[in-house]
Tab-separated table of C-alpha atoms (C1' of nucleotides) in Angstrom:
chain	number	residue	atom	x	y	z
A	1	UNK	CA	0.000	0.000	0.000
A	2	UNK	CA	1.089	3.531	-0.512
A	3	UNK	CA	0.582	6.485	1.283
A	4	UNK	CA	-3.031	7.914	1.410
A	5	UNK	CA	-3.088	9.908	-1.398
A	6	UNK	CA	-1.324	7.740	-3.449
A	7	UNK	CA	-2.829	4.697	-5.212
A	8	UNK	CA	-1.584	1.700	-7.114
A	9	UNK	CA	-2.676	0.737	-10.697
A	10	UNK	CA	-4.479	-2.514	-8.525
A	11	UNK	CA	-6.022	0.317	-6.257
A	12	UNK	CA	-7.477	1.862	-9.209
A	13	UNK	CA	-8.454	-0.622	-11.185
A	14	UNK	CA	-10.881	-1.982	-8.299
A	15	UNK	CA	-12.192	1.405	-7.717
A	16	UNK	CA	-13.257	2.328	-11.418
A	17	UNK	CA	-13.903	-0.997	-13.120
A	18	UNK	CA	-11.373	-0.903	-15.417
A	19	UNK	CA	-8.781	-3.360	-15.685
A	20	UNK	CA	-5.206	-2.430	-14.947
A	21	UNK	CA	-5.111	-3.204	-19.156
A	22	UNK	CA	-7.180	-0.601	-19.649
A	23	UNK	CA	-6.012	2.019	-17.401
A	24	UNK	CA	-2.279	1.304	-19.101
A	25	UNK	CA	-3.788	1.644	-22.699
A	26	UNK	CA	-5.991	5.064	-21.410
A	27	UNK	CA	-2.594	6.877	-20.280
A	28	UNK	CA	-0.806	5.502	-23.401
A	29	UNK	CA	-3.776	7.023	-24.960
A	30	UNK	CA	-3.276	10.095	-23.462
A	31	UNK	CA	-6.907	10.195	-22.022
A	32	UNK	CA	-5.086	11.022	-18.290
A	33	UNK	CA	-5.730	15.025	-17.481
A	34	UNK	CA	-2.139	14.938	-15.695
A	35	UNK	CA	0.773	12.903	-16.022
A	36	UNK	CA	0.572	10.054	-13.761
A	37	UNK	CA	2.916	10.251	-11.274
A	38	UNK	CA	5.370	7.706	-10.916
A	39	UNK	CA	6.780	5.834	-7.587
A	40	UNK	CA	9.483	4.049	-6.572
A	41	UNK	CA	10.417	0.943	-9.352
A	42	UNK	CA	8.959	3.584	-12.084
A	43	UNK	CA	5.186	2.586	-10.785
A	44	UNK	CA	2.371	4.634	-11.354
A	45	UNK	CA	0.769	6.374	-8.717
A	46	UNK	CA	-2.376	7.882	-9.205
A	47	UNK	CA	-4.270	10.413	-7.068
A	48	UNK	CA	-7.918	10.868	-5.795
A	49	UNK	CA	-8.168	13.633	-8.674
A	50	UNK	CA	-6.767	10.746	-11.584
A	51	UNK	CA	-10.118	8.529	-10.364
A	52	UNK	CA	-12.655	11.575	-10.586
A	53	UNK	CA	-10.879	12.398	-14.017
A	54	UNK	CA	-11.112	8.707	-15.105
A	55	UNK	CA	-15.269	8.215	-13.434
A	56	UNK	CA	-15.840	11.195	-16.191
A	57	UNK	CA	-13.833	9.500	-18.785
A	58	UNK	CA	-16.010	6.188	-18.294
A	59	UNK	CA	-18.844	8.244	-18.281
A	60	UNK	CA	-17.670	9.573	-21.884
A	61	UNK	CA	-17.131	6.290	-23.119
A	62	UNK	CA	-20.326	4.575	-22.054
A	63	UNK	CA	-21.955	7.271	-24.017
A	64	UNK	CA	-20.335	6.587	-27.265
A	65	UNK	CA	-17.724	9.463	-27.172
A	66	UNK	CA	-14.582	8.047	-28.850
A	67	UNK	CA	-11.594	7.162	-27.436
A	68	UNK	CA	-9.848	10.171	-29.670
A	69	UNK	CA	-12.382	12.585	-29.132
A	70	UNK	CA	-11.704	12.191	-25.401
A	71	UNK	CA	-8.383	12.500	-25.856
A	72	UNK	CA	-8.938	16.456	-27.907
A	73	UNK	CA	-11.124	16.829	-25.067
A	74	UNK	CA	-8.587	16.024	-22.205
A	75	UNK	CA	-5.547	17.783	-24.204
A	76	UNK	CA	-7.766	21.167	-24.110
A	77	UNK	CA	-7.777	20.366	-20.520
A	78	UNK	CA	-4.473	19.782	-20.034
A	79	UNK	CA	-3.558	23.644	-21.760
A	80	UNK	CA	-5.406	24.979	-19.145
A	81	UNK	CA	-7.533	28.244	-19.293
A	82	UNK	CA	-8.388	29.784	-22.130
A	83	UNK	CA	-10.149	27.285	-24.361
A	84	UNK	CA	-13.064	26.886	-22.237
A	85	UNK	CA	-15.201	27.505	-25.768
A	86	UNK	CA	-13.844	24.354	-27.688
A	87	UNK	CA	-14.332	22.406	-24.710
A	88	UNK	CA	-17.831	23.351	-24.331
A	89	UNK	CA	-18.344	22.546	-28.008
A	90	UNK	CA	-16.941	19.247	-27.509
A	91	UNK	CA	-19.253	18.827	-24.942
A	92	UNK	CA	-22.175	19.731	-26.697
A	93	UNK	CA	-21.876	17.853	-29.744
A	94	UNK	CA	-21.811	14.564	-27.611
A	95	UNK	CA	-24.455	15.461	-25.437
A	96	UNK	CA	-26.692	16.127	-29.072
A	97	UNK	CA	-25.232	12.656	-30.352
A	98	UNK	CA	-26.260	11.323	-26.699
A	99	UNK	CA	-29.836	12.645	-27.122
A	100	UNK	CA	-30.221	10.784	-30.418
A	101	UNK	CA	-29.045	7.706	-28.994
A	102	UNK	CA	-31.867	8.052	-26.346
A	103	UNK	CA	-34.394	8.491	-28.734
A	104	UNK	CA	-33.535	5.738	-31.165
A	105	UNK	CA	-33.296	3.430	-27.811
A	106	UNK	CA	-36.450	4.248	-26.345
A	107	UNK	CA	-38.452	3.645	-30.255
A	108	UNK	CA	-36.484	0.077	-29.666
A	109	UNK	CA	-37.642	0.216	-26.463
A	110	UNK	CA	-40.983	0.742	-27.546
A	111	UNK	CA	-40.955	-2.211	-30.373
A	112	UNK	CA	-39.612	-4.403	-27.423
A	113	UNK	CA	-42.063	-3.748	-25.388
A	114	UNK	CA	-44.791	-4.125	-28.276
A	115	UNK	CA	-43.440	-7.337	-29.130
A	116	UNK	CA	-43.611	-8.756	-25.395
A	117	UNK	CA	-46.972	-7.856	-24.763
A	118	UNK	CA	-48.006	-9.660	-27.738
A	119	UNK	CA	-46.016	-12.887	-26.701
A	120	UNK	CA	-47.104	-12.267	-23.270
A	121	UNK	CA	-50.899	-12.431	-23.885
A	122	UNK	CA	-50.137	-15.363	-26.427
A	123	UNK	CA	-48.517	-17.251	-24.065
A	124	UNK	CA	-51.319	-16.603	-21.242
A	125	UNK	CA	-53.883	-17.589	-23.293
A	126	UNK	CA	-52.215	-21.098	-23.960
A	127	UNK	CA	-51.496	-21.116	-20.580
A	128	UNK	CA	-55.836	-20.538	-19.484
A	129	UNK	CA	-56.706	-22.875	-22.275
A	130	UNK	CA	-54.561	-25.733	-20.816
A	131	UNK	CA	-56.080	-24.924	-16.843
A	132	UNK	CA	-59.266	-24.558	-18.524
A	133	UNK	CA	-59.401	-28.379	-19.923
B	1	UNK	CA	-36.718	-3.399	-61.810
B	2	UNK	CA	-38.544	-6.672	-60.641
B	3	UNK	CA	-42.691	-6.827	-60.214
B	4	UNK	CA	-44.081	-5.127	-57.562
B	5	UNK	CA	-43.651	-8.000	-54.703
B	6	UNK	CA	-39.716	-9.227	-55.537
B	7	UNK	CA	-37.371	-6.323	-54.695
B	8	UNK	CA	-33.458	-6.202	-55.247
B	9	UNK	CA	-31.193	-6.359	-53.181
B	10	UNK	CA	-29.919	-2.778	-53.916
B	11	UNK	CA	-33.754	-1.865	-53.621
B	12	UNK	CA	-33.563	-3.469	-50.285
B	13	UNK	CA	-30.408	-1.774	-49.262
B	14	UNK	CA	-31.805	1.698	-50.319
B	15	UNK	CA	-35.314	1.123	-47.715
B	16	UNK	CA	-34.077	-0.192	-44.902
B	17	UNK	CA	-30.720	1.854	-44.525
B	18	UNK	CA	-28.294	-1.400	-44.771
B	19	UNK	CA	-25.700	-1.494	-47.408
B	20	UNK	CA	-26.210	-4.594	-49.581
B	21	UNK	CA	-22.552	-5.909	-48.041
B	22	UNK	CA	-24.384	-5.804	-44.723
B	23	UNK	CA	-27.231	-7.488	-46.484
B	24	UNK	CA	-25.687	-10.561	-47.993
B	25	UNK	CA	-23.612	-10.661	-43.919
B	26	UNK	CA	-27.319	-10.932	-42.403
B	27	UNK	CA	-28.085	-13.762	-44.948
B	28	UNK	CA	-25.214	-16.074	-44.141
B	29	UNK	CA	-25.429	-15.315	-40.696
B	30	UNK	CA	-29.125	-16.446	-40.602
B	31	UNK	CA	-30.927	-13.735	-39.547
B	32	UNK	CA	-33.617	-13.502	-42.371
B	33	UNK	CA	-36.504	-15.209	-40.933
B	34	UNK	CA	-37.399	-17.124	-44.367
B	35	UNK	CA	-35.022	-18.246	-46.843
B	36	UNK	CA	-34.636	-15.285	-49.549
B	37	UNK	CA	-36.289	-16.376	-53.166
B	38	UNK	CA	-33.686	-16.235	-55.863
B	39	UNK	CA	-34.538	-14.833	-59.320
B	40	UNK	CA	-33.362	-15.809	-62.457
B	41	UNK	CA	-29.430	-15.582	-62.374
B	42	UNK	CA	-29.436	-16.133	-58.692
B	43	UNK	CA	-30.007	-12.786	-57.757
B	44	UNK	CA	-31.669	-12.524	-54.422
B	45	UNK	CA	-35.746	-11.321	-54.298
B	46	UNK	CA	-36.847	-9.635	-51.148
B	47	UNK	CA	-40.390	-9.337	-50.565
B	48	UNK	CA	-42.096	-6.470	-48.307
B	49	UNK	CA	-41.865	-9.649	-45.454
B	50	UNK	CA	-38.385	-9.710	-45.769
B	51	UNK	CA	-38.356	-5.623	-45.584
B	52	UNK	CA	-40.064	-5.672	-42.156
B	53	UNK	CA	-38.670	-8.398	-40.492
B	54	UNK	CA	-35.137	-6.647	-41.128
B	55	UNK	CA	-36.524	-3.402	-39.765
B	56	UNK	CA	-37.040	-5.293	-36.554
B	57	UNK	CA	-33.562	-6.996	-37.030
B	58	UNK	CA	-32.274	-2.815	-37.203
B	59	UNK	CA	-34.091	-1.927	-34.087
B	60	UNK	CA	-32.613	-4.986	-31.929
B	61	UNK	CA	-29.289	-4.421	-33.604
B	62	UNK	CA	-29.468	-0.467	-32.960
B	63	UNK	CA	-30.282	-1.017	-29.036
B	64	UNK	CA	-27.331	-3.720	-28.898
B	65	UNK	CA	-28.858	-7.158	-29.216
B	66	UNK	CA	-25.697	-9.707	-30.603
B	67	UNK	CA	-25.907	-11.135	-34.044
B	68	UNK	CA	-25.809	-14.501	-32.831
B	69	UNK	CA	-28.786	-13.628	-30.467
B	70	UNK	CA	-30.481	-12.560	-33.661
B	71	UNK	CA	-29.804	-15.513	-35.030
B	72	UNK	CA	-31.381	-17.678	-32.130
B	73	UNK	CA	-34.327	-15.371	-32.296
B	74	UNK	CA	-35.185	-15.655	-35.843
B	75	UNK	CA	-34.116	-19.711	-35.722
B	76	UNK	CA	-37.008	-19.751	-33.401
B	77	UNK	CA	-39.459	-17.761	-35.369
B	78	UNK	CA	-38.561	-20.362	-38.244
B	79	UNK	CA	-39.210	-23.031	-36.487
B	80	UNK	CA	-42.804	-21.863	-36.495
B	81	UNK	CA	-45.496	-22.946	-33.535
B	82	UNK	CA	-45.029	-23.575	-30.441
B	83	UNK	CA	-41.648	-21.777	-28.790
B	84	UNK	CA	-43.230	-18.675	-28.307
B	85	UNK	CA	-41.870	-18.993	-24.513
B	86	UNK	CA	-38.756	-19.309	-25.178
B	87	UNK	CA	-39.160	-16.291	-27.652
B	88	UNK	CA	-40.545	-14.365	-24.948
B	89	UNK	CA	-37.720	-14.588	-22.801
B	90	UNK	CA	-34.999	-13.802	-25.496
B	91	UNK	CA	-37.154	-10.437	-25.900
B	92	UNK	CA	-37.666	-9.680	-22.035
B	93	UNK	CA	-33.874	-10.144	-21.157
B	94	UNK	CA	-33.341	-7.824	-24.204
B	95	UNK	CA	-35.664	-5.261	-22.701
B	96	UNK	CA	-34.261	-6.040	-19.437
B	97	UNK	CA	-30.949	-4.428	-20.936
B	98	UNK	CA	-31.992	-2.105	-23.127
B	99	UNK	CA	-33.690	-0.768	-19.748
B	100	UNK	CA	-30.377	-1.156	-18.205
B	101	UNK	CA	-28.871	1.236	-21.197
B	102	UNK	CA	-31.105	4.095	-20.756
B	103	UNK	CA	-30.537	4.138	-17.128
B	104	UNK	CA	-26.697	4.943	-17.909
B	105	UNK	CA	-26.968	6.075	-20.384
B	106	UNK	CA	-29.126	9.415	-18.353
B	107	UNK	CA	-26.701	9.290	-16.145
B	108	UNK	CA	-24.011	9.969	-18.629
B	109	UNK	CA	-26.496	12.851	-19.726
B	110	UNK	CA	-27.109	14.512	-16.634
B	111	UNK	CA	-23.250	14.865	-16.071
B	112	UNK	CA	-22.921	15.812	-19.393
B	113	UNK	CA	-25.657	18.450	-19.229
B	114	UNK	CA	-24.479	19.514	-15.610
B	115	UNK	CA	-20.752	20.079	-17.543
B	116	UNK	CA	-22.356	22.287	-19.931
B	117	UNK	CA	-24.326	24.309	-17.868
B	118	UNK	CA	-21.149	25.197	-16.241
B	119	UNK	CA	-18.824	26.191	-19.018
B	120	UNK	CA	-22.141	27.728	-20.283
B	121	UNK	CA	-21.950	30.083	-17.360
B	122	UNK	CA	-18.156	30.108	-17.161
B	123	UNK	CA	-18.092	31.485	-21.017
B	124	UNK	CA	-21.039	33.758	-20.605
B	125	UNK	CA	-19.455	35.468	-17.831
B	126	UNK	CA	-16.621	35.733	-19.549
B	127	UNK	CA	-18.512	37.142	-22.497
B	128	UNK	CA	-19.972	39.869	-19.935
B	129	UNK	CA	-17.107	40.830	-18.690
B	130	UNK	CA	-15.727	41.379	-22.069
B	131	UNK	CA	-19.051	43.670	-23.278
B	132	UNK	CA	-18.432	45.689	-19.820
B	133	UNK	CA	-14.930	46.942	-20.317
C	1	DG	C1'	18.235	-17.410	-1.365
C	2	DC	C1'	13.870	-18.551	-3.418
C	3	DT	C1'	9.161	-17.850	-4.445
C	4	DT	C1'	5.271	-14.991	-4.983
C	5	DG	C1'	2.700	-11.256	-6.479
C	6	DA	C1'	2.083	-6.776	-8.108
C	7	DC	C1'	3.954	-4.025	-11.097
C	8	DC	C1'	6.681	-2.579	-15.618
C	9	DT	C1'	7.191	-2.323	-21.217
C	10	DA	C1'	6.414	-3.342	-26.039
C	11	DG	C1'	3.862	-5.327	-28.943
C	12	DA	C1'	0.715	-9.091	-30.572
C	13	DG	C1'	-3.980	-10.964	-30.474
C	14	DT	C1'	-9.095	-10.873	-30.124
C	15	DC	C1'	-13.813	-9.849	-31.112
C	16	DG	C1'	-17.851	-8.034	-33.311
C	17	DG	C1'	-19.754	-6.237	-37.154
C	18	DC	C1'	-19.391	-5.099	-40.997
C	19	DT	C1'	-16.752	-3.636	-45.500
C	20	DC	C1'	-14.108	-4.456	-49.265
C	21	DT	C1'	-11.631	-7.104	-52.965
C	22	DA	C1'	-11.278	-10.114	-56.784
C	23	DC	C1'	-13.299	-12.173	-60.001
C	24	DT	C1'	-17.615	-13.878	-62.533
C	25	DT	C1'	-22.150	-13.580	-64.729
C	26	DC	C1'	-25.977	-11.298	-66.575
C	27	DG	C1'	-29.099	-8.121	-69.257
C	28	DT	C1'	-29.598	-3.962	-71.478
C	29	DA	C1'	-27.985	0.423	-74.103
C	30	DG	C1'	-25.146	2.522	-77.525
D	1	DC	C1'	-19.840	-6.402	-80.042
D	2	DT	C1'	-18.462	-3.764	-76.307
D	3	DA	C1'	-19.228	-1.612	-72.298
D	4	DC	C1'	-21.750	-0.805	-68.157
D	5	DG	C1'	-24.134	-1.573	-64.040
D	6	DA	C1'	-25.975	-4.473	-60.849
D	7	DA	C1'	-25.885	-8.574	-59.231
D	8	DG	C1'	-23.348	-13.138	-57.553
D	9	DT	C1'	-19.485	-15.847	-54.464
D	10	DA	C1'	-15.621	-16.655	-51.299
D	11	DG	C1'	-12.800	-14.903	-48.463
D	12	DA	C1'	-9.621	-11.162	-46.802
D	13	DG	C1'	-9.335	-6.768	-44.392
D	14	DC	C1'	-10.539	-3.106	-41.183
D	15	DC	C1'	-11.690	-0.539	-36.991
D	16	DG	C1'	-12.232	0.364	-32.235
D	17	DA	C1'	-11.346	-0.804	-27.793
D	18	DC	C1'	-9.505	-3.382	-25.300
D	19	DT	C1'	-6.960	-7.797	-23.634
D	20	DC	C1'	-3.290	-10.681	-23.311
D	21	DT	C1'	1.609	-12.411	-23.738
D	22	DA	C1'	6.431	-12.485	-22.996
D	23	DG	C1'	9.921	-11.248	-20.504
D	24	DG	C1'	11.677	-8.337	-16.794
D	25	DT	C1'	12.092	-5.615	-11.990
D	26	DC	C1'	11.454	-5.412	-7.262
D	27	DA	C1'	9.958	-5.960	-2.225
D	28	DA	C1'	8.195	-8.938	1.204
D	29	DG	C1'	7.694	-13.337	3.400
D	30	DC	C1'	9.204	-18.037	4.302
DNA sequence: GCTTGACCTAGAGTCGGCTCTACTTCGTAG
DNA sequence: CTACGAAGTAGAGCCGACTCTAGGTCAAGC
């Protein structure tokens, strides 16, 4: 274990739900806000702020946002102050894209839900004609 | 052009969205509920059957359900009487997950959408303070 | 002093879902 | 008759996002 504000890849991994594989191929990536620190042996050592940084990046990803779009996202980021426009643009574009995906899922959603009511009363009317005998 | 029931295969590709690569793909991975007619030549005849049942096949493909899942689903509905159980429970774990999706996938959005308002703010009152000088 | 386990790197492999290539065969238009 | 376009087949290739392998370092425990 490492001191308290310093985490292990292992650490990390448990606490997001990534693998270790992952969070190795994220950095190389460069999907990482800051430069992961490194410890004693050359091993990473990540901070409360890395996990926050990452839960967003997860967030990003289970939405759809590529892994290079997150990475123009985190390099604006990274330059600090000043680009706060592109980054908001960024932003919005996904969170249209993200809209669309909700709608097309919930007309799926819809069909699905069509389709097992159908089965559903099929099925229970098979079902009372066989009690019924 | 064919007569008004057989359609090509490029017809097909043109209604339903799919290219006619992704067309043949569905075909030898079984997920056309009833054989596809062949024309003279050997060229593939769709009917208005065939158009539906691969709109369906777009919707459970669009919220996520697996090709070979498909495939079990549509060997079923070949089959013909008399599974409609096990049908029925290939459709409600789908909806299950599909349920599961939109769940996330709001909670992606409402981070998303509570990022935005932020920078919103942050580049508005920037914008302000600009107009004020 | 040897094993174990967590970590390191570079790079290869996997998987799903198409997409594309190469080559052939038609039917129609010029 | 030649060319074109749309179709056919079999099979290779691609892309994204991991995932895994091989081979190595290092500290702790037996």
């Amino acid at each position: 274990m490492l001191d308290d504000m310093g985490l292990s890849i292992g650490q990390v991994a448990e606490r997001t739900g990534l693998s270790v594989h992952a969070l190795r191929f994220y950095e190389k990536e460069g999907i990482l806000a800051r430069q992961v620190q490194r410890g004693p042996g050359g091993r990473r050592v990540y901070t409360q702020q890395d996990i926050d940084w990452l839960r967003m990046c997860i967030m990003l990803r289970m939405s759809g946002m590529p892994v290079p779009e997150i990475r123009r996202y985190t390099e604006l980021v990274r330059q600090g102050d000043g680009n706060e426009l592109q980054r908001l643009d960024i932003l919005k574009e996904h969170q249209e894209r993200v809209q669309q995906q909700m709608v097309q899922l919930q007309e799926c959603m819809d069909l699905i839900t069509y389709k097992v009511g159908k089965y559903q009363d099929y099925v229970n009317s098979i079902a009372a004609k066989a009690v019924g005998q």
